[in-house]
Amino acid sequence: MQHITASAPGKCILFGEHAVVYGHPAVAVAIDQRIKVKIELTDSNSHDWKLDGLIFDPKRHPHIEALKQRLWPSSLGAPALSIHIEGEIPTASGLGSSAALSVAASAALRAARGRWLNGDVNSPENWAEGFSSKISDTNVHSNNQPKDSLREGKLGDRVKFISGSQSVDVDECALLAHAVEAIAQRGRASPMDSSACSHGDIVVLSDCVEDGIEWQYSRTLTTPEGDREWQIHTVKPPANDVYLVIGNTGIHAPTSKQVEKVAEMLKNNPDRVKEIETIGLIAKRGIKSLLSGDYESVGRAMSENQLMLQSIGVSSPELEDLIRAASPSSLGAKLTGAGGGGCMVALTRDPKATSEAIELAGGRTIISSFGAKGLELETATETPLWSIS
Ligand code: PMV
């Protein structure tokens, strides 16, 4: 049967998790481990979606449900789909598995649907449908998507239909993935995971446009605590002999709970915003070191960042055991992601020694290069599985 597959990488956070939710700078690095999503039409006439052979349960998969509403609405006549997910990124472990899934699923759904354009130039300003940071009239965060998802007043102007790989846009996938992460994290999500899993390489989020690196776009989000804005940049991984060794505690820790815990702490103790600001300052220093290729300083900033993560209560004894074990053979080590369990990451020039030390302390390890390729559409056909007629 005709099918479409897309894959996206996971990520590790070098600096700034949690503080980035409040608009502070942060850095994420895409890792070699990926998630692959395959979609095809269901082989029955049923309206039920399937996920890995079972009836799709929207409550268990809020990210996919939110994407379905935006890209594949049954109200517009979109047929039921069967989705298969496979990958090497452990879930709920701080490695961006849900963002990687959302990014890959966005790309697969777009490739399966294609895109109507209002003009003959393939630029977002001429799209009759879709989401982009360059189009202001799409509210990607609203669950009430318009009944007719073609841009209003432009129906008659539709001049071109593009499908398959031509219709996939990295910015659109990152934007959609951020929106659905925000829904799953009860309104509090930075665009860090969604951008890193879309663009790959190294992603730098800042409160301003940084000099000397490639600025991609701004992202905004209204969170329960106020409006946030981030400037997203990408950096190519430098030719260097550094690796990431990830140590998994095996303890699942959902991001939304950890993010809520920090929000609660700040509500009860507004003074503790200083710790969040300190993480932002460490991240700023870490970004400078990274851009100048000073990996010894990058490692030191990571370890300092860990002390602050401990202080705000998102580390755990299991994470700290693995971090302690990794430290002698690495440039720096810290938890990655939301914490409370999940994974730690060490920056090292000796991945074998670091990995062995973490394993001896009881962690399962993954070794990754420092930066990996982003979203990839692996299989697509030019005939869409469905499109707006
Ligand atoms: O645990 P992960 O991989 O979803 O990373 C979460 C990072 C946070 O900063 C805690 C949340 C966010 O939205 O940036």
Short mmCIF file of C-alpha atoms and ligand atoms in Angstrom, two decimals:
data_model
loop_
_atom_site.label_atom_id
_atom_site.label_comp_id
_atom_site.label_asym_id
_atom_site.label_seq_id
_atom_site.Cartn_x
_atom_site.Cartn_y
_atom_site.Cartn_z
CA MET A 1 0.00 0.00 0.00
CA GLN A 2 1.08 3.58 -0.69
CA HIS A 3 2.83 4.94 2.41
CA ILE A 4 4.84 7.91 3.60
CA THR A 5 7.65 7.88 6.17
CA ALA A 6 9.48 10.69 7.89
CA SER A 7 12.03 10.70 10.68
CA ALA A 8 13.38 13.25 13.15
CA PRO A 9 16.21 13.20 15.68
CA GLY A 10 16.03 13.42 19.45
CA LYS A 11 18.00 16.08 21.29
CA CYS A 12 20.07 16.78 24.39
CA ILE A 13 20.02 20.09 26.20
CA LEU A 14 23.45 21.56 26.92
CA PHE A 15 22.17 24.50 28.94
CA GLY A 16 18.99 26.22 29.96
CA GLU A 17 16.17 23.71 30.42
CA HIS A 18 13.31 25.02 32.58
CA ALA A 19 14.65 28.60 32.44
CA VAL A 20 13.96 28.58 28.68
CA VAL A 21 10.24 28.17 29.44
CA TYR A 22 10.49 31.67 31.02
CA GLY A 23 12.22 33.14 27.95
CA HIS A 24 15.87 32.65 28.98
CA PRO A 25 18.58 31.41 26.56
CA ALA A 26 19.22 27.70 26.02
CA VAL A 27 21.09 25.33 23.70
CA ALA A 28 19.97 21.95 22.37
CA VAL A 29 21.98 19.55 20.22
CA ALA A 30 20.33 17.00 17.89
CA ILE A 31 21.46 13.42 18.53
CA ASP A 32 22.00 10.43 16.23
CA GLN A 33 18.99 8.53 17.66
CA ARG A 34 15.75 9.11 15.71
CA ILE A 35 12.03 8.41 15.60
CA LYS A 36 10.42 7.27 12.37
CA VAL A 37 6.72 7.70 11.56
CA LYS A 38 5.03 5.80 8.75
CA ILE A 39 1.47 6.62 7.64
CA GLU A 40 -0.88 4.90 5.21
CA LEU A 41 -4.63 4.70 4.67
CA THR A 42 -6.33 2.08 6.84
CA ASP A 43 -7.18 -1.10 4.98
CA SER A 44 -10.82 -1.03 6.13
CA ASN A 45 -13.68 1.41 5.58
CA SER A 46 -13.75 2.21 9.28
CA HIS A 47 -13.42 5.80 10.51
CA ASP A 48 -11.11 4.63 13.28
CA TRP A 49 -7.48 5.63 13.14
CA LYS A 50 -4.94 2.93 13.98
CA LEU A 51 -1.69 3.31 15.85
CA ASP A 52 0.73 0.39 15.65
CA GLY A 53 -2.19 -1.88 14.76
CA LEU A 54 -4.45 -0.81 17.66
CA ILE A 55 -7.38 1.65 17.67
CA PHE A 56 -5.89 5.12 18.15
CA ASP A 57 -6.63 6.59 21.61
CA PRO A 58 -6.43 10.42 21.48
CA LYS A 59 -6.00 10.64 25.29
CA ARG A 60 -2.87 8.50 25.19
CA HIS A 61 -1.43 10.39 22.22
CA PRO A 62 -2.34 14.08 22.65
CA HIS A 63 0.42 15.18 20.26
CA ILE A 64 -0.93 13.12 17.38
CA GLU A 65 -4.52 14.11 18.16
CA ALA A 66 -3.58 17.80 18.04
CA LEU A 67 -1.77 17.30 14.71
CA LYS A 68 -4.75 15.38 13.32
CA GLN A 69 -7.01 18.36 14.09
CA ARG A 70 -4.65 20.74 12.32
CA LEU A 71 -3.52 18.72 9.32
CA TRP A 72 -5.94 15.87 8.77
CA PRO A 73 -9.42 16.94 9.98
CA SER A 74 -12.20 14.39 9.41
CA SER A 75 -14.58 17.43 9.28
CA LEU A 76 -13.00 18.19 5.88
CA GLY A 77 -13.40 14.60 4.74
CA ALA A 78 -9.89 13.37 5.55
CA PRO A 79 -9.89 9.55 5.65
CA ALA A 80 -8.74 7.40 8.59
CA LEU A 81 -5.02 6.68 8.76
CA SER A 82 -2.87 3.93 10.13
CA ILE A 83 0.31 5.16 11.86
CA HIS A 84 3.40 3.18 12.78
CA ILE A 85 6.01 4.60 15.08
CA GLU A 86 9.46 3.16 15.58
CA GLY A 87 12.62 4.57 17.01
CA GLU A 88 15.62 4.55 19.25
CA ILE A 89 14.68 7.44 21.54
CA PRO A 90 13.46 6.33 24.97
CA THR A 91 10.16 8.06 25.87
CA ALA A 92 9.67 10.46 28.81
CA SER A 93 13.43 10.56 29.37
CA GLY A 94 14.42 14.10 28.45
CA LEU A 95 15.59 13.29 24.94
CA GLY A 96 12.78 15.01 23.05
CA SER A 97 10.96 11.86 21.96
CA SER A 98 7.56 13.57 21.83
CA ALA A 99 8.92 16.53 19.84
CA ALA A 100 10.70 14.17 17.41
CA LEU A 101 7.46 12.24 17.00
CA SER A 102 5.47 15.44 16.40
CA VAL A 103 7.98 16.77 13.88
CA ALA A 104 8.14 13.50 11.91
CA ALA A 105 4.34 13.09 12.02
CA SER A 106 3.81 16.71 10.82
CA ALA A 107 6.09 16.10 7.85
CA ALA A 108 4.43 12.78 6.98
CA LEU A 109 0.92 14.27 7.18
CA ARG A 110 1.86 17.30 5.09
CA ALA A 111 3.55 15.11 2.46
CA ALA A 112 0.46 12.90 2.42
CA ARG A 113 -1.87 15.87 1.94
CA GLY A 114 0.18 18.19 -0.24
CA ARG A 115 -0.34 21.93 -0.31
CA TRP A 116 -2.36 24.35 -2.39
CA LEU A 117 -0.62 27.57 -3.33
CA ASN A 118 -2.17 30.90 -4.25
CA GLY A 119 0.70 31.95 -6.41
CA ASP A 120 3.25 30.13 -8.44
CA VAL A 121 6.12 30.87 -6.13
CA ASN A 122 6.76 28.35 -3.40
CA SER A 123 6.95 30.83 -0.52
CA PRO A 124 4.76 30.88 2.61
CA GLU A 125 3.19 34.21 1.63
CA ASN A 126 1.61 32.38 -1.33
CA TRP A 127 0.36 29.32 0.53
CA ALA A 128 -3.40 28.74 0.40
CA GLU A 129 -3.04 26.34 3.31
CA GLY A 130 -0.59 25.61 6.08
CA PHE A 131 1.25 27.15 9.00
CA SER A 132 4.38 29.28 8.92
CA SER A 133 6.18 31.80 11.10
CA LYS A 134 6.04 34.06 8.00
CA ILE A 135 2.21 34.04 7.86
CA SER A 136 0.41 35.99 10.56
CA ASP A 137 -3.15 34.80 9.89
CA THR A 138 -2.76 31.21 11.08
CA ASN A 139 -3.48 30.46 14.69
CA VAL A 140 -1.60 27.25 15.15
CA HIS A 141 -2.37 27.24 18.89
CA SER A 142 -6.15 27.21 18.48
CA ASN A 143 -7.89 23.88 18.74
CA ASN A 144 -10.73 25.27 16.65
CA GLN A 145 -9.22 25.16 13.22
CA PRO A 146 -11.35 26.79 10.50
CA LYS A 147 -13.80 24.45 8.78
CA ASP A 148 -12.33 25.31 5.40
CA SER A 149 -8.62 25.30 6.02
CA LEU A 150 -7.80 27.09 2.77
CA ARG A 151 -6.87 30.70 3.33
CA GLU A 152 -10.01 32.82 3.12
CA GLY A 153 -10.84 34.69 -0.05
CA LYS A 154 -8.12 32.91 -1.97
CA LEU A 155 -10.00 29.80 -3.04
CA GLY A 156 -10.47 31.10 -6.56
CA ASP A 157 -6.80 31.97 -6.81
CA ARG A 158 -5.52 28.45 -6.27
CA VAL A 159 -3.08 28.08 -9.09
CA LYS A 160 -0.78 25.28 -8.09
CA PHE A 161 -0.79 22.09 -6.06
CA ILE A 162 2.44 20.67 -4.72
CA SER A 163 2.78 17.30 -3.04
CA GLY A 164 5.25 14.88 -1.51
CA SER A 165 8.64 16.23 -0.51
CA GLN A 166 8.00 19.57 -2.24
CA SER A 167 5.17 20.34 0.16
CA VAL A 168 7.12 19.67 3.38
CA ASP A 169 8.46 22.74 5.16
CA VAL A 170 10.79 22.47 8.18
CA ASP A 171 9.51 25.69 9.74
CA GLU A 172 5.91 24.46 9.49
CA CYS A 173 6.82 21.18 11.20
CA ALA A 174 8.70 23.01 13.98
CA LEU A 175 5.79 25.41 14.48
CA LEU A 176 3.20 22.63 14.63
CA ALA A 177 5.37 20.55 16.96
CA HIS A 178 5.77 23.53 19.32
CA ALA A 179 2.02 24.13 19.35
CA VAL A 180 1.21 20.52 20.16
CA GLU A 181 3.96 20.35 22.84
CA ALA A 182 2.40 23.43 24.45
CA ILE A 183 -0.99 21.68 24.53
CA ALA A 184 0.52 18.54 26.08
CA GLN A 185 2.50 20.62 28.66
CA ARG A 186 -0.58 22.62 29.72
CA GLY A 187 0.46 25.82 28.03
CA ARG A 188 4.09 25.86 29.16
CA ALA A 189 6.55 24.78 26.46
CA SER A 190 9.56 26.38 24.94
CA PRO A 191 10.20 25.85 21.21
CA MET A 192 13.57 24.25 22.01
CA ASP A 193 12.71 20.59 21.45
CA SER A 194 10.51 21.25 18.43
CA SER A 195 13.16 23.40 16.73
CA ALA A 196 16.09 21.08 17.55
CA CYS A 197 14.19 18.00 16.31
CA SER A 198 13.23 19.84 13.09
CA HIS A 199 16.42 21.61 12.12
CA GLY A 200 18.95 19.20 13.61
CA ASP A 201 22.55 20.37 14.32
CA ILE A 202 22.72 22.81 17.24
CA VAL A 203 19.84 25.12 18.12
CA VAL A 204 20.41 28.26 20.17
CA LEU A 205 17.42 29.99 21.76
CA SER A 206 17.93 33.48 23.04
CA ASP A 207 16.07 36.51 24.32
CA CYS A 208 17.67 38.53 21.48
CA VAL A 209 18.95 37.99 17.93
CA GLU A 210 22.54 36.82 18.42
CA ASP A 211 25.39 38.08 16.23
CA GLY A 212 27.40 35.68 14.11
CA ILE A 213 24.93 32.78 14.00
CA GLU A 214 22.05 32.02 11.66
CA TRP A 215 18.77 33.44 12.95
CA GLN A 216 15.78 31.38 11.83
CA TYR A 217 12.63 32.92 13.34
CA SER A 218 10.93 34.26 16.47
CA ARG A 219 8.47 32.16 18.39
CA THR A 220 5.86 33.46 20.80
CA LEU A 221 3.57 31.73 23.24
CA THR A 222 1.04 32.91 25.79
CA THR A 223 1.71 30.78 28.89
CA PRO A 224 -0.28 30.76 32.16
CA GLU A 225 2.44 33.05 33.57
CA GLY A 226 2.50 35.54 30.68
CA ASP A 227 3.62 36.09 27.09
CA ARG A 228 6.98 34.64 26.03
CA GLU A 229 9.16 35.27 23.01
CA TRP A 230 12.25 33.39 21.84
CA GLN A 231 14.70 34.01 18.98
CA ILE A 232 15.73 30.73 17.39
CA HIS A 233 19.12 30.26 15.71
CA THR A 234 20.89 27.29 14.20
CA VAL A 235 24.60 26.49 14.33
CA LYS A 236 26.44 23.80 12.34
CA PRO A 237 28.32 21.34 14.56
CA PRO A 238 32.02 22.21 14.47
CA ALA A 239 34.56 19.63 13.33
CA ASN A 240 35.64 18.57 16.78
CA ASP A 241 36.44 15.42 18.65
CA VAL A 242 33.72 15.83 21.29
CA TYR A 243 30.86 13.39 21.83
CA LEU A 244 27.75 13.22 23.92
CA VAL A 245 27.28 10.25 26.22
CA ILE A 246 23.74 9.96 27.51
CA GLY A 247 23.03 7.99 30.67
CA ASN A 248 19.48 6.82 31.26
CA THR A 249 18.29 6.29 34.84
CA GLY A 250 15.38 4.23 33.50
CA ILE A 251 12.98 6.34 35.56
CA HIS A 252 10.14 7.88 33.54
CA ALA A 253 9.50 11.51 34.37
CA PRO A 254 6.85 13.29 32.30
CA THR A 255 7.91 16.78 31.24
CA SER A 256 4.57 18.43 32.07
CA LYS A 257 4.82 17.46 35.78
CA GLN A 258 8.37 18.78 36.15
CA VAL A 259 7.52 22.02 34.36
CA GLU A 260 4.51 22.46 36.63
CA LYS A 261 6.66 21.79 39.71
CA VAL A 262 8.95 24.71 38.77
CA ALA A 263 5.95 26.96 38.07
CA GLU A 264 4.54 26.08 41.54
CA MET A 265 7.92 26.82 43.18
CA LEU A 266 8.01 30.28 41.56
CA LYS A 267 4.42 31.00 42.51
CA ASN A 268 5.03 30.13 46.16
CA ASN A 269 8.47 31.76 46.29
CA PRO A 270 8.76 34.56 43.70
CA ASP A 271 12.31 35.32 44.95
CA ARG A 272 13.51 32.04 43.50
CA VAL A 273 13.25 33.58 40.04
CA LYS A 274 16.91 34.50 40.74
CA GLU A 275 17.86 30.83 40.30
CA ILE A 276 16.04 30.77 36.96
CA GLU A 277 17.88 33.95 35.95
CA THR A 278 21.21 32.41 36.96
CA ILE A 279 20.53 29.47 34.63
CA GLY A 280 19.93 32.04 31.89
CA LEU A 281 23.29 33.73 32.65
CA ILE A 282 25.14 30.38 32.64
CA ALA A 283 23.51 29.56 29.30
CA LYS A 284 24.61 32.92 27.85
CA ARG A 285 28.19 32.23 28.90
CA GLY A 286 27.95 28.66 27.57
CA ILE A 287 26.74 29.92 24.19
CA LYS A 288 29.80 32.23 23.92
CA SER A 289 32.13 29.33 24.74
CA LEU A 290 30.39 27.08 22.24
CA LEU A 291 30.66 29.64 19.45
CA SER A 292 34.35 30.18 20.12
CA GLY A 293 34.96 26.42 20.12
CA ASP A 294 36.12 26.37 23.75
CA TYR A 295 34.72 22.99 24.79
CA GLU A 296 36.46 22.97 28.17
CA SER A 297 34.41 26.07 29.09
CA VAL A 298 31.26 24.54 27.53
CA GLY A 299 31.71 21.53 29.85
CA ARG A 300 32.27 23.76 32.90
CA ALA A 301 29.08 25.71 32.10
CA MET A 302 27.15 22.43 31.84
CA SER A 303 28.33 21.33 35.28
CA GLU A 304 27.47 24.73 36.78
CA ASN A 305 24.05 24.50 35.16
CA GLN A 306 23.55 21.15 36.92
CA LEU A 307 24.12 22.80 40.32
CA MET A 308 21.28 25.23 39.59
CA LEU A 309 19.00 22.44 38.35
CA GLN A 310 19.68 20.65 41.64
CA SER A 311 18.85 23.84 43.49
CA ILE A 312 15.44 24.24 41.81
CA GLY A 313 14.60 20.63 42.68
CA VAL A 314 14.47 18.93 39.27
CA SER A 315 17.48 16.64 39.70
CA SER A 316 17.32 13.26 41.46
CA PRO A 317 19.74 10.98 43.39
CA GLU A 318 19.81 8.55 40.44
CA LEU A 319 20.74 11.34 38.00
CA GLU A 320 23.39 12.62 40.39
CA ASP A 321 24.98 9.15 40.72
CA LEU A 322 25.38 8.95 36.94
CA ILE A 323 26.67 12.54 36.68
CA ARG A 324 29.25 11.85 39.41
CA ALA A 325 30.39 8.69 37.63
CA ALA A 326 30.78 10.53 34.29
CA SER A 327 32.62 13.54 35.64
CA PRO A 328 36.26 12.28 35.82
CA SER A 329 36.33 11.35 32.13
CA SER A 330 34.24 14.21 30.75
CA LEU A 331 34.39 17.96 30.21
CA GLY A 332 31.06 18.47 31.95
CA ALA A 333 27.86 16.62 32.83
CA LYS A 334 24.30 17.46 33.78
CA LEU A 335 20.76 16.20 33.54
CA THR A 336 19.07 16.81 30.18
CA GLY A 337 15.44 17.73 29.70
CA ALA A 338 12.86 18.03 32.41
CA GLY A 339 14.73 15.96 35.04
CA GLY A 340 13.27 14.10 38.01
CA GLY A 341 14.52 10.93 36.33
CA GLY A 342 15.14 10.40 32.64
CA CYS A 343 18.61 11.08 31.31
CA MET A 344 21.86 12.89 32.02
CA VAL A 345 24.36 13.93 29.37
CA ALA A 346 28.14 14.19 29.47
CA LEU A 347 30.32 16.08 27.00
CA THR A 348 33.46 14.03 26.47
CA ARG A 349 36.49 13.39 24.29
CA ASP A 350 36.60 9.79 25.53
CA PRO A 351 33.11 8.36 24.95
CA LYS A 352 34.18 4.79 25.72
CA ALA A 353 35.54 5.63 29.19
CA THR A 354 32.57 7.87 30.01
CA SER A 355 30.06 5.30 28.83
CA GLU A 356 31.73 2.53 30.87
CA ALA A 357 31.76 4.68 34.01
CA ILE A 358 28.04 5.49 33.64
CA GLU A 359 27.15 1.84 33.02
CA LEU A 360 29.12 0.80 36.13
CA ALA A 361 27.02 3.27 38.12
CA GLY A 362 23.83 1.58 36.83
CA GLY A 363 22.87 3.73 33.83
CA ARG A 364 22.10 2.56 30.31
CA THR A 365 24.13 4.58 27.83
CA ILE A 366 23.76 5.96 24.34
CA ILE A 367 26.67 7.58 22.50
CA SER A 368 25.97 10.31 19.95
CA SER A 369 27.95 12.65 17.78
CA PHE A 370 27.74 16.33 18.71
CA GLY A 371 24.89 17.35 16.39
CA ALA A 372 22.95 15.25 13.88
CA LYS A 373 20.80 15.79 10.78
CA GLY A 374 17.29 17.15 11.27
CA LEU A 375 13.92 16.18 9.83
CA GLU A 376 14.00 13.84 6.82
CA LEU A 377 11.19 12.74 4.56
CA GLU A 378 12.29 9.19 3.81
CA THR A 379 9.51 7.85 1.54
CA ALA A 380 6.84 9.84 -0.23
CA THR A 381 4.69 9.60 -3.31
CA GLU A 382 3.61 12.40 -5.60
CA THR A 383 -0.04 11.25 -5.42
CA PRO A 384 -1.48 12.54 -2.14
CA LEU A 385 -3.35 10.17 0.20
CA TRP A 386 -5.93 12.96 0.54
CA SER A 387 -6.16 16.65 -0.31
CA ILE A 388 -8.71 19.42 -0.22
CA SER A 389 -10.54 19.29 -3.53
O1 PMV B 1 12.07 16.53 28.89
P1 PMV B 1 12.07 17.12 27.53
O2 PMV B 1 12.94 16.43 26.54
O3 PMV B 1 10.66 17.28 26.99
O4 PMV B 1 12.67 18.61 27.66
C1 PMV B 1 11.98 19.57 28.42
C2 PMV B 1 12.70 20.88 28.47
C3 PMV B 1 12.00 21.91 29.37
O5 PMV B 1 12.82 23.10 29.34
C4 PMV B 1 11.94 21.44 30.82
C5 PMV B 1 10.60 22.24 28.89
C6 PMV B 1 10.54 23.04 27.61
O6 PMV B 1 9.42 23.13 27.05
O7 PMV B 1 11.55 23.61 27.17
#
